[in-house]
Amino acid sequence: MFMAKTIINNLLHKYSTRLHPVEQRILPDGFRGRFKFVIDKCILCKQCAIKCPTQVIHIDPEVGLWERQVMGCLYCGVCEDVCPTGCITMTNVYRPPITEPAFLRFNVKPRPAKKAKSGAGADVQENGAVLEAIEEKVLERDAAGLSPSKMKTVEEQAVQKADAEKQAAPAKETPAKKSMSVTLKPKSAADAGKKGGSAKKK
Amino acid sequence: MTRSIIPFGPQHPVLPEPLHLKLALEDETVVEAVPALGYVHRGLEGLATRRDYSQMVYVVERVCGICSCIHAMCYCNCIEKLMSIEVPRRAQFLRVIWSELHRAHSHLLWLGLFADSFGFESLFMALWRVRERVMDINEATAGNRVIVSTNIIGGVRRDLSREQMNSILKDIAIMEKELKNLYDTMMNDYSVKKRTVGKGVLSKEQAHALGAAGPTLRGSGWAQDARQLAYEAFDELNFAPVVETDGDCYSRTKVRFREVFQSFDLVRQAIGKIPEGELAAKVKGNPEGEITFRVEQPRGELFYYVRCDGSNFPERVRIRTPTFANIPPLLAILPGAQLADVPVITLTIDPCISCTER
C-alpha cells in the first residue's frame, strides 16, 4: 500500500531526463561558450593578451598576427570584457572539443607605425577605403551564418579549413594571405613552441 | 596477530579525489592509517607569484573544482584589504549569493557521493538531480556551471537582474521542497543509519585538539563557522552555525544536509536585502604589505596569506585549505573501524585533495 502512491506517481510522471538528440538543451544567453571573432574589428591593442590569466594570446602588431593557443584557454571571458572594439564575443553555444594542441591564427591588417599615421591625407583615404571593404566583409560573413544560433563560428570554420588543407596538400605551402587560418602544428614543433614559451617566462 | 597492509586509493571507486591511505589491518579491523599525498600537486602557489593580481583571481578559482567562487572571494578580499578598496555593497551581496549557491551544490554533490559510497544509488541520483538546478542557476547568472568567474578585485563582473533573482527564489522553493522529502528519506532510513550511526566517532575534545574544521568540527558539537566573522555581507544576514553533537558519520551528514537549507535561506535573505548600486570599485596601483584572511568554504575554514611588495606580482601566496586541517582527525577516527566502513568514514570529512595540494 505504501508503494502504490509512488508507483502511480512514477508512472504518470513526465520524463526526468531529456530525450537528447531530439530535444536539445537551450543554453542561457549569459553562457560563456564558443568564441566568435569578428577579427576585422581588431585594432591590435594587445589588451586581451595582457589580461589573459593563462597568457595564451600572442599579438604581433608589426606583422599583424593575432594568435591563440586553443588548449590553454580557460574560457574565463576576460578578453571579451576588455576588448574595446567588440572583436571578441562569447556565444551561448557549446565549445568544440579538440584533441591536440592547436593554434588559432588570424592575420590582421598590421597597425601602421605612429609616424605613418600622422602622414599625408592620401594614406587616410586609403585606410578609409580599406575600412569600407572590411565592413562589407563583416556583413558578408554575417549573412553567411555567423550568428550564434547557426553554430558556425569562425573558430570551427577555421579548424575545418585547416583539416581540409592538411588532407589536401600537406607539402604544398601557401603563403598565409587569407584573413584567417588555423595551423595544427606537428608535435615536435608544438613542443619546441612550448619550450620557447617556458624559457620566456623564466 | 600479524598485520597486513592494504592500500586504499588513490584510485578507488568511491573516492572522487586521489587520496591514498595505507591501512594497517588486524583481521578486518583498521589499527593504523598512514596518508600519502602529492598526486595532484599543480604548483599554483608558485604560479601566483608570476601572475598579476587581476589575472590570479581566475587561477585561484582553479584551486578547488567545487567551491571555486569562494577561493576567488577570499583572494579578492586579501588584495582589497591591502589596497583599502571599499567594495560596493551590492557586489558584496552578490558575492554572498554566489558563494552560498556554491556551498549548496558542493554539499549536494557530497551527499550524493556519500549515498553512493554505501550503495544507495537512487538517492545519489535524486540528490544530483536537485543539484542540477543550482548548476543551472549558476549557468544562467554567471555563465558557467561551476567555475563562475564572477569575482574581480574591487567587486563583481556580472549583475543579477530582478527577473533572475525571482527565478532563483522560485528554484530555491522547488529545491527546498524536493530536499525536504530526501532529508526524511536519508535521515530516517534504516540502512543509512546502520552504516553511519556510531561509525567514525570524533569526540568534542579530539575535534578541538586535532584542529578539525567545518562540518567535521560542527558535527562534533563546536559552533564555529568562519562566516560569523561577518565578512562581505554576512553582517546583515541572520544565521546560526549548524551543530550536531554526536560526532559520528551520521551527525556530519546531518550537518551538511542542514547547511544546504541554511544556504538557501541565506540566498533568500540576501536577495531580500540587496541594495542598488555599483558593481565594482575602481582599482589603481599595486598592493603592499602582508595580510591574512579566512572565509568559510563548504569543507571548512579557508585561509589565505598574501604578501606583496608593491610590484605587479605578489611575493607569496599561501593557501591553507580545510581538508588539510581535516586529515589528522580522519587518521584519528579510522583506527578501530572495519575495513568495509573505511570509504564511508573517509568521505565524511569531504576530502578535497586538489585543494589540499594546490
Coordinates of C-alpha atoms in Angstrom, one line a residue:
Chain A
M1 CA 0.0 0.0 0.0
F2 CA 2.9 2.4 0.8
M3 CA 4.3 1.7 -2.6
A4 CA 1.1 2.3 -4.5
K5 CA 1.3 6.1 -4.4
T6 CA 4.9 6.1 -5.5
I7 CA 4.3 3.7 -8.3
I8 CA 1.4 5.7 -9.7
N9 CA 3.4 8.9 -9.4
N10 CA 6.3 7.4 -11.3
L11 CA 4.0 6.0 -14.0
L12 CA 2.2 9.3 -14.6
H13 CA 5.3 11.4 -14.1
K14 CA 6.9 13.1 -17.1
Y15 CA 10.4 12.2 -18.1
S16 CA 13.1 13.3 -15.7
T17 CA 15.7 13.3 -18.4
R18 CA 15.8 14.9 -21.8
L19 CA 15.3 12.9 -25.0
H20 CA 18.7 14.2 -26.1
P21 CA 19.2 14.1 -29.8
V22 CA 15.6 15.1 -30.4
E23 CA 15.3 17.6 -27.6
Q24 CA 18.3 19.9 -27.3
R25 CA 19.1 21.8 -24.2
I26 CA 18.7 25.6 -24.6
L27 CA 21.7 27.3 -23.1
P28 CA 21.2 30.6 -21.3
D29 CA 22.2 33.8 -23.0
G30 CA 24.9 34.6 -20.5
F31 CA 26.7 31.3 -21.0
R32 CA 30.4 31.6 -21.7
G33 CA 30.6 29.3 -24.7
R34 CA 32.3 29.2 -28.0
F35 CA 34.2 32.3 -29.2
K36 CA 33.1 34.4 -32.1
F37 CA 35.8 36.6 -33.6
V38 CA 35.0 39.5 -35.9
I39 CA 38.7 39.9 -36.4
D40 CA 38.4 42.7 -38.9
K41 CA 37.4 44.9 -36.0
C42 CA 40.7 44.1 -34.2
I43 CA 43.0 47.1 -33.7
L44 CA 45.8 45.0 -32.2
C45 CA 45.7 46.9 -28.9
K46 CA 47.0 43.9 -27.0
Q47 CA 44.5 44.3 -24.1
C48 CA 43.4 40.7 -24.4
A49 CA 46.9 39.4 -24.4
I50 CA 47.9 41.5 -21.3
K51 CA 44.9 40.5 -19.3
C52 CA 44.7 36.8 -20.2
P53 CA 45.2 34.8 -17.0
T54 CA 47.0 31.9 -18.8
Q55 CA 48.8 34.2 -21.3
V56 CA 47.8 32.1 -24.3
I57 CA 47.2 35.1 -26.7
H58 CA 50.1 36.3 -28.6
I59 CA 49.9 39.5 -30.7
D60 CA 52.4 41.0 -33.1
P61 CA 51.2 44.4 -34.3
E62 CA 54.0 44.8 -36.8
V63 CA 53.2 41.7 -38.7
G64 CA 49.5 41.8 -37.9
L65 CA 49.4 38.5 -36.2
W66 CA 46.7 37.5 -33.6
E67 CA 47.4 34.0 -32.2
R68 CA 45.7 32.0 -29.5
Q69 CA 46.7 28.7 -28.1
V70 CA 43.4 27.0 -28.1
M71 CA 44.1 24.3 -25.4
G72 CA 45.4 26.7 -22.8
C73 CA 42.2 28.8 -22.8
L74 CA 40.2 28.9 -19.5
Y75 CA 37.1 30.4 -21.1
C76 CA 37.0 33.0 -18.3
G77 CA 35.8 35.7 -20.7
V78 CA 38.3 38.4 -19.6
C79 CA 39.3 39.0 -23.2
E80 CA 35.7 39.6 -24.1
D81 CA 35.4 42.1 -21.2
V82 CA 38.5 44.1 -22.1
C83 CA 38.1 44.2 -25.9
P84 CA 37.5 47.8 -26.7
T85 CA 36.0 47.2 -30.2
G86 CA 33.9 44.1 -29.5
C87 CA 36.0 41.9 -31.7
I88 CA 35.9 39.0 -29.3
T89 CA 32.5 37.8 -28.1
M90 CA 31.3 34.7 -26.5
T91 CA 28.3 32.9 -27.8
N92 CA 26.0 30.6 -25.9
V93 CA 27.0 27.5 -27.9
Y94 CA 29.0 24.6 -26.5
R95 CA 32.7 24.9 -27.3
P96 CA 34.1 22.2 -29.6
P97 CA 36.5 19.6 -28.2
I98 CA 40.0 19.4 -29.6
T99 CA 42.4 16.6 -29.3
E100 CA 45.8 18.1 -30.0
P101 CA 47.4 21.5 -29.4
A102 CA 46.0 23.8 -31.9
F103 CA 46.8 27.4 -32.7
L104 CA 44.1 29.8 -33.8
R105 CA 45.7 32.4 -36.0
F106 CA 44.4 35.5 -37.7
N107 CA 46.2 37.8 -40.0
V108 CA 45.0 41.3 -39.2
K109 CA 46.0 44.4 -41.1
P110 CA 49.2 45.5 -39.4
R111 CA 48.9 48.6 -37.4
P112 CA 50.8 51.4 -39.0
A113 CA 53.6 52.9 -37.1
K114 CA 52.8 56.1 -35.3
K115 CA 54.8 58.2 -37.7
A116 CA 53.0 57.0 -40.7
K117 CA 49.7 57.6 -39.0
S118 CA 50.3 61.4 -38.9
G119 CA 51.3 61.4 -42.6
A120 CA 49.6 62.5 -45.7
G121 CA 45.8 62.6 -46.3
A122 CA 46.1 60.1 -49.2
D123 CA 47.0 57.4 -46.6
V124 CA 44.0 58.2 -44.5
Q125 CA 41.8 58.0 -47.5
E126 CA 43.3 54.6 -48.4
N127 CA 42.6 53.5 -44.9
G128 CA 39.1 54.7 -45.3
A129 CA 38.6 52.6 -48.4
V130 CA 40.0 49.6 -46.7
L131 CA 37.7 50.1 -43.7
E132 CA 34.7 50.2 -46.0
A133 CA 35.8 47.0 -47.7
I134 CA 36.2 45.4 -44.3
E135 CA 32.7 46.5 -43.2
E136 CA 31.3 44.7 -46.2
K137 CA 33.3 41.7 -45.4
V138 CA 31.8 41.6 -42.0
L139 CA 28.3 41.9 -43.4
E140 CA 29.0 39.1 -45.9
R141 CA 30.2 36.9 -43.1
D142 CA 27.2 37.6 -41.0
A143 CA 25.0 36.7 -43.9
A144 CA 26.9 33.5 -44.4
G145 CA 25.7 32.4 -41.0
L146 CA 28.0 33.7 -38.3
S147 CA 25.1 34.4 -35.9
P148 CA 25.4 32.4 -32.7
S149 CA 22.3 30.4 -33.4
K150 CA 23.8 28.9 -36.6
M151 CA 26.5 27.2 -34.6
K152 CA 29.1 28.1 -37.2
T153 CA 31.8 30.2 -35.6
V154 CA 35.0 31.4 -37.1
E155 CA 36.8 29.0 -34.9
E156 CA 35.0 26.0 -36.2
Q157 CA 35.3 27.1 -39.8
A158 CA 38.9 27.7 -39.3
V159 CA 39.5 24.3 -37.8
Q160 CA 37.6 22.7 -40.7
K161 CA 39.6 24.7 -43.2
A162 CA 42.8 23.6 -41.6
D163 CA 41.8 19.9 -41.7
A164 CA 40.9 20.3 -45.3
E165 CA 44.2 21.9 -46.1
K166 CA 46.0 19.2 -44.2
Q167 CA 44.3 16.4 -46.1
A168 CA 44.7 18.1 -49.5
A169 CA 48.3 19.1 -49.6
P170 CA 50.5 19.0 -46.6
A171 CA 53.7 19.5 -48.6
K172 CA 52.5 22.4 -50.6
E173 CA 52.9 25.5 -48.5
T174 CA 50.8 28.5 -49.5
P175 CA 51.7 31.9 -48.1
A176 CA 49.1 32.9 -45.5
K177 CA 47.3 35.7 -47.2
K178 CA 43.9 34.8 -46.1
S179 CA 42.4 36.7 -43.3
M180 CA 42.4 33.7 -41.0
S181 CA 44.0 30.3 -40.7
V182 CA 44.5 27.7 -38.1
T183 CA 47.6 25.6 -38.1
L184 CA 47.8 22.4 -36.3
K185 CA 51.5 22.1 -35.6
P186 CA 53.2 18.8 -35.7
K187 CA 54.1 17.6 -32.2
S188 CA 57.8 18.4 -32.3
A189 CA 57.1 21.9 -33.4
A190 CA 54.4 22.3 -30.7
D191 CA 56.9 21.1 -28.1
A192 CA 59.5 23.5 -29.4
G193 CA 57.0 26.3 -29.1
K194 CA 56.2 25.2 -25.5
K195 CA 59.9 25.2 -24.6
G196 CA 60.3 28.6 -26.1
G197 CA 57.3 29.8 -24.0
S198 CA 58.6 28.4 -20.8
A199 CA 62.0 29.8 -21.4
K200 CA 60.5 33.2 -22.0
K201 CA 58.7 33.1 -18.6
K202 CA 61.9 32.3 -16.8
Chain B
M1 CA 48.2 -11.1 15.4
T2 CA 50.1 -10.3 12.2
R3 CA 49.3 -7.1 10.5
S4 CA 48.6 -6.7 6.8
I5 CA 48.8 -3.5 4.8
I6 CA 46.0 -2.7 2.4
P7 CA 46.4 0.3 0.1
F8 CA 43.3 2.4 -0.2
G9 CA 43.2 4.8 -3.1
P10 CA 44.4 6.9 -5.0
Q11 CA 42.1 5.3 -7.4
H12 CA 39.1 3.9 -5.6
P13 CA 35.5 3.5 -6.8
V14 CA 34.0 5.7 -4.1
L15 CA 36.7 8.4 -3.8
P16 CA 36.4 11.3 -6.2
E17 CA 39.8 12.5 -5.2
P18 CA 43.2 10.9 -5.3
L19 CA 43.7 10.3 -1.6
H20 CA 46.0 7.4 -0.7
L21 CA 45.9 5.7 2.7
K22 CA 48.0 2.8 3.8
L23 CA 45.8 0.8 6.1
A24 CA 47.4 -1.5 8.6
L25 CA 44.8 -4.2 9.4
E26 CA 44.5 -6.8 12.1
D27 CA 41.9 -9.2 10.7
E28 CA 39.3 -6.8 9.3
T29 CA 39.9 -4.0 11.8
V30 CA 42.0 -1.0 11.0
V31 CA 44.7 -0.3 13.5
E32 CA 46.6 2.4 11.8
A33 CA 46.3 4.6 8.7
V34 CA 49.1 6.4 7.0
P35 CA 48.2 9.0 4.4
A36 CA 50.2 9.7 1.2
L37 CA 49.5 12.9 -0.7
G38 CA 51.0 14.5 -3.7
Y39 CA 49.1 13.1 -6.7
V40 CA 47.6 16.3 -8.0
H41 CA 50.1 18.9 -7.0
R42 CA 50.0 21.7 -9.6
G43 CA 52.2 24.4 -8.1
L44 CA 49.5 27.1 -8.0
E45 CA 51.2 29.0 -5.2
G46 CA 54.3 29.3 -7.3
L47 CA 52.2 30.4 -10.3
A48 CA 50.6 33.0 -8.1
T49 CA 53.9 34.9 -7.9
R50 CA 54.2 35.0 -11.7
R51 CA 50.7 36.4 -12.5
D52 CA 49.5 39.8 -11.7
Y53 CA 46.7 40.5 -9.2
S54 CA 43.8 40.6 -11.6
Q55 CA 44.9 37.5 -13.5
M56 CA 45.4 35.5 -10.4
V57 CA 41.8 35.7 -9.4
Y58 CA 41.0 33.2 -12.2
V59 CA 43.8 31.0 -11.3
V60 CA 43.0 30.6 -7.6
E61 CA 39.5 29.7 -8.7
R62 CA 41.0 26.5 -10.1
V63 CA 42.5 25.5 -6.8
C64 CA 39.2 23.8 -6.0
G65 CA 36.9 22.5 -8.6
I66 CA 33.8 22.8 -6.5
C67 CA 34.0 25.9 -4.4
S68 CA 35.8 28.0 -6.9
C69 CA 33.9 31.2 -6.2
I70 CA 34.8 31.1 -2.5
H71 CA 38.6 30.9 -3.3
A72 CA 38.3 33.9 -5.6
M73 CA 36.3 35.8 -3.0
C74 CA 39.0 35.2 -0.3
Y75 CA 41.8 36.2 -2.6
C76 CA 40.0 39.3 -3.7
N77 CA 39.3 40.2 -0.1
C78 CA 43.0 40.0 0.7
I79 CA 44.0 42.3 -2.1
E80 CA 41.1 44.7 -1.4
K81 CA 42.1 44.9 2.3
L82 CA 45.7 45.6 1.3
M83 CA 44.8 48.3 -1.2
S84 CA 42.0 49.6 1.1
I85 CA 39.4 49.4 -1.6
E86 CA 35.8 49.8 -0.5
V87 CA 33.8 47.1 -2.3
P88 CA 30.3 48.3 -3.2
R89 CA 27.6 46.9 -1.0
R90 CA 25.7 45.3 -3.9
A91 CA 28.8 43.5 -5.0
Q92 CA 29.2 42.1 -1.5
F93 CA 25.7 40.8 -1.5
L94 CA 26.2 39.2 -5.0
R95 CA 29.3 37.5 -3.8
V96 CA 27.3 36.1 -0.9
I97 CA 24.6 34.8 -3.2
W98 CA 27.1 33.0 -5.5
S99 CA 29.2 31.7 -2.6
E100 CA 26.1 30.3 -0.9
L101 CA 24.9 28.7 -4.1
H102 CA 28.3 27.1 -4.3
R103 CA 28.1 25.8 -0.8
A104 CA 24.7 24.3 -1.5
H105 CA 25.8 22.5 -4.6
S106 CA 29.0 21.3 -3.0
H107 CA 27.1 19.8 -0.1
L108 CA 24.6 18.2 -2.5
L109 CA 27.5 16.7 -4.5
W110 CA 29.0 15.3 -1.4
L111 CA 25.6 13.9 -0.1
G112 CA 25.2 12.2 -3.4
L113 CA 28.7 10.7 -3.4
F114 CA 28.2 9.7 0.2
A115 CA 24.9 7.9 -0.6
D116 CA 26.8 6.2 -3.4
S117 CA 29.6 5.1 -1.1
F118 CA 27.2 2.9 0.9
G119 CA 25.4 1.7 -2.2
F120 CA 22.3 3.8 -2.1
E121 CA 22.5 4.8 -5.8
S122 CA 18.9 6.0 -6.3
L123 CA 19.4 8.5 -3.5
F124 CA 22.6 9.6 -5.2
M125 CA 20.7 10.3 -8.4
A126 CA 17.9 12.1 -6.7
L127 CA 20.3 14.4 -4.9
W128 CA 22.3 15.2 -8.0
R129 CA 19.0 16.0 -9.8
V130 CA 18.4 18.7 -7.2
R131 CA 22.0 19.8 -7.6
E132 CA 21.4 20.3 -11.3
R133 CA 19.1 23.1 -10.6
V134 CA 21.8 25.0 -8.7
M135 CA 24.1 24.5 -11.6
D136 CA 21.5 25.8 -13.9
I137 CA 21.2 28.9 -11.8
N138 CA 25.0 29.4 -12.0
E139 CA 25.0 28.9 -15.7
A140 CA 22.2 31.4 -16.3
T141 CA 23.5 34.0 -14.0
A142 CA 27.3 33.7 -14.2
G143 CA 27.9 32.0 -17.5
N144 CA 29.4 28.7 -16.2
R145 CA 28.2 25.8 -14.1
V146 CA 31.0 25.6 -11.5
I147 CA 33.8 27.9 -12.3
V148 CA 31.7 31.0 -12.3
S149 CA 34.5 33.6 -12.5
T150 CA 32.3 36.4 -11.2
N151 CA 34.7 37.9 -8.7
I152 CA 37.2 40.6 -9.7
I153 CA 39.3 42.8 -7.5
G154 CA 37.0 45.6 -6.3
G155 CA 33.7 43.9 -6.9
V156 CA 31.9 41.5 -9.3
R157 CA 31.7 41.2 -13.1
R158 CA 28.1 40.3 -13.5
D159 CA 24.9 41.7 -12.1
L160 CA 21.7 39.9 -11.3
S161 CA 18.5 41.4 -12.7
R162 CA 15.2 41.3 -10.8
E163 CA 13.9 38.6 -13.1
Q164 CA 16.9 36.5 -12.4
M165 CA 16.5 36.9 -8.7
N166 CA 12.9 36.0 -8.9
S167 CA 13.7 32.8 -10.8
I168 CA 16.4 32.0 -8.3
L169 CA 13.8 32.3 -5.5
K170 CA 11.4 30.1 -7.4
D171 CA 14.0 27.5 -8.0
I172 CA 15.0 27.6 -4.3
A173 CA 11.5 27.0 -3.2
I174 CA 11.2 23.9 -5.5
M175 CA 14.6 22.6 -4.3
E176 CA 13.7 23.0 -0.7
K177 CA 10.5 21.0 -1.3
E178 CA 12.4 18.3 -3.0
L179 CA 15.1 18.2 -0.5
K180 CA 12.7 18.0 2.4
N181 CA 11.5 14.7 1.1
L182 CA 15.0 13.5 0.6
Y183 CA 16.1 14.6 4.0
D184 CA 13.4 12.5 5.6
T185 CA 14.3 9.6 3.4
M186 CA 18.0 9.8 4.0
M187 CA 18.0 10.5 7.7
N188 CA 15.3 8.1 8.8
D189 CA 16.3 5.2 6.6
Y190 CA 17.2 2.0 8.4
S191 CA 20.1 1.0 6.2
V192 CA 21.6 4.5 6.1
K193 CA 21.5 4.6 9.9
K194 CA 23.1 1.2 10.1
R195 CA 26.0 2.3 8.0
T196 CA 26.6 5.7 9.7
V197 CA 25.4 5.9 13.3
G198 CA 28.2 5.3 15.7
K199 CA 30.8 5.0 12.9
G200 CA 34.0 7.0 13.0
V201 CA 33.2 8.9 16.2
L202 CA 35.2 12.1 16.7
S203 CA 34.8 13.3 20.2
K204 CA 34.4 17.0 21.0
E205 CA 37.8 17.2 22.7
Q206 CA 39.5 15.3 19.9
A207 CA 38.0 17.6 17.3
H208 CA 39.3 20.6 19.0
A209 CA 42.7 19.2 19.8
L210 CA 43.3 17.9 16.3
G211 CA 42.1 21.2 14.7
A212 CA 39.2 19.9 12.7
A213 CA 37.4 22.4 10.5
G214 CA 34.0 23.0 9.0
P215 CA 31.2 20.4 9.2
T216 CA 33.6 17.9 10.7
L217 CA 34.1 20.2 13.6
R218 CA 30.5 21.3 13.8
G219 CA 29.4 17.6 13.7
S220 CA 31.3 17.1 17.0
G221 CA 29.5 19.9 18.8
W222 CA 31.5 23.0 18.2
A223 CA 29.6 26.0 17.0
Q224 CA 32.3 27.5 14.9
D225 CA 31.8 29.0 11.5
A226 CA 34.1 31.5 9.7
R227 CA 31.0 33.3 8.4
Q228 CA 30.5 34.6 11.9
L229 CA 33.4 36.9 11.2
A230 CA 30.9 38.8 9.1
Y231 CA 33.0 39.3 6.0
E232 CA 31.2 40.5 2.9
A233 CA 27.5 40.9 3.6
F234 CA 27.2 38.3 6.3
D235 CA 26.9 41.0 9.0
E236 CA 23.4 41.8 7.7
L237 CA 22.3 38.2 7.4
N238 CA 20.9 36.1 10.2
F239 CA 22.2 32.7 10.7
A240 CA 23.5 30.4 13.4
P241 CA 26.1 27.6 12.8
V242 CA 24.5 24.2 12.3
V243 CA 25.7 22.0 15.1
E244 CA 25.3 18.3 15.9
T245 CA 26.8 16.7 19.0
D246 CA 27.3 13.0 18.3
G247 CA 30.5 13.3 16.2
D248 CA 29.8 10.2 14.1
C249 CA 29.3 9.9 10.4
Y250 CA 25.5 10.4 10.8
S251 CA 25.8 13.7 12.5
R252 CA 28.4 15.0 10.0
T253 CA 25.9 14.1 7.2
K254 CA 23.2 15.8 9.1
V255 CA 25.2 19.0 9.5
R256 CA 25.9 19.1 5.7
F257 CA 22.3 18.4 4.8
R258 CA 21.0 21.1 7.2
E259 CA 23.6 23.5 5.8
V260 CA 22.1 23.2 2.4
F261 CA 18.8 24.5 3.8
Q262 CA 20.8 27.2 5.6
S263 CA 22.5 28.3 2.4
F264 CA 19.2 28.5 0.6
D265 CA 17.9 30.6 3.5
L266 CA 20.9 32.9 3.2
V267 CA 20.4 33.3 -0.5
R268 CA 16.8 34.3 0.1
Q269 CA 17.8 36.8 2.8
A270 CA 20.5 38.3 0.6
I271 CA 18.1 38.7 -2.3
G272 CA 15.6 40.3 0.1
K273 CA 18.2 42.8 1.4
I274 CA 20.3 43.5 -1.7
P275 CA 20.7 47.3 -2.3
E276 CA 21.0 49.0 -5.7
G277 CA 24.4 50.4 -6.6
E278 CA 27.7 50.0 -8.3
L279 CA 29.2 46.6 -9.2
A280 CA 32.8 47.2 -8.8
A281 CA 35.1 49.9 -7.3
K282 CA 38.0 51.3 -9.4
V283 CA 41.3 49.8 -8.7
K284 CA 44.6 51.7 -9.1
G285 CA 48.1 50.9 -8.2
N286 CA 49.6 47.8 -6.6
P287 CA 49.2 46.5 -3.1
E288 CA 51.9 46.5 -0.5
G289 CA 52.2 44.7 2.8
E290 CA 51.0 41.4 4.1
I291 CA 47.6 40.1 5.2
T292 CA 45.7 37.0 6.2
F293 CA 42.0 36.4 5.5
R294 CA 39.7 33.5 6.2
V295 CA 36.4 32.5 4.9
E296 CA 34.1 29.6 5.3
Q297 CA 34.3 27.1 2.5
P298 CA 31.9 24.2 2.2
R299 CA 34.5 22.0 3.8
G300 CA 35.6 24.3 6.5
E301 CA 37.7 27.3 7.1
L302 CA 39.8 28.5 4.2
F303 CA 42.8 30.7 5.0
Y304 CA 44.8 32.9 2.6
Y305 CA 48.1 34.6 3.3
V306 CA 49.3 37.2 0.8
R307 CA 52.5 39.2 0.9
C308 CA 53.0 42.0 -1.6
D309 CA 55.9 44.3 -2.2
G310 CA 54.3 46.9 -4.4
S311 CA 55.3 45.3 -7.7
N312 CA 53.0 43.8 -10.2
F313 CA 53.1 40.3 -8.8
P314 CA 52.5 39.0 -5.2
E315 CA 55.6 38.0 -3.4
R316 CA 54.0 35.0 -1.7
V317 CA 50.5 33.5 -1.6
R318 CA 49.9 30.7 0.9
I319 CA 46.6 28.8 0.8
R320 CA 45.6 26.6 3.7
T321 CA 42.5 24.6 2.8
P322 CA 40.1 22.9 5.2
T323 CA 40.9 19.3 4.0
F324 CA 44.5 19.9 5.2
A325 CA 43.1 20.5 8.7
N326 CA 40.7 17.5 8.5
I327 CA 43.2 14.9 7.6
P328 CA 44.6 14.5 11.2
P329 CA 41.0 13.9 12.6
L330 CA 40.5 11.3 9.8
L331 CA 43.6 9.5 10.9
A332 CA 42.4 9.6 14.5
I333 CA 38.9 8.1 13.7
L334 CA 40.0 5.4 11.3
P335 CA 41.7 3.0 13.8
G336 CA 39.1 0.7 15.2
A337 CA 36.9 0.8 12.2
Q338 CA 36.0 -2.1 10.0
L339 CA 37.6 -2.2 6.5
A340 CA 34.2 -2.0 4.9
D341 CA 33.5 1.2 6.7
V342 CA 36.7 3.0 5.6
P343 CA 35.2 4.5 2.4
V344 CA 32.2 5.9 4.3
I345 CA 34.3 7.3 7.2
T346 CA 36.9 8.8 4.7
L347 CA 34.2 10.5 2.8
T348 CA 32.6 12.1 5.8
I349 CA 35.5 14.6 6.1
D350 CA 34.7 15.6 2.5
P351 CA 38.2 15.2 1.3
C352 CA 39.2 17.7 -1.4
I353 CA 42.8 16.7 -2.3
S354 CA 43.1 19.1 -5.2
C355 CA 42.5 21.9 -2.7
T356 CA 45.0 20.4 -0.2
E357 CA 47.8 20.0 -2.7
R358 CA 47.1 23.1 -4.7

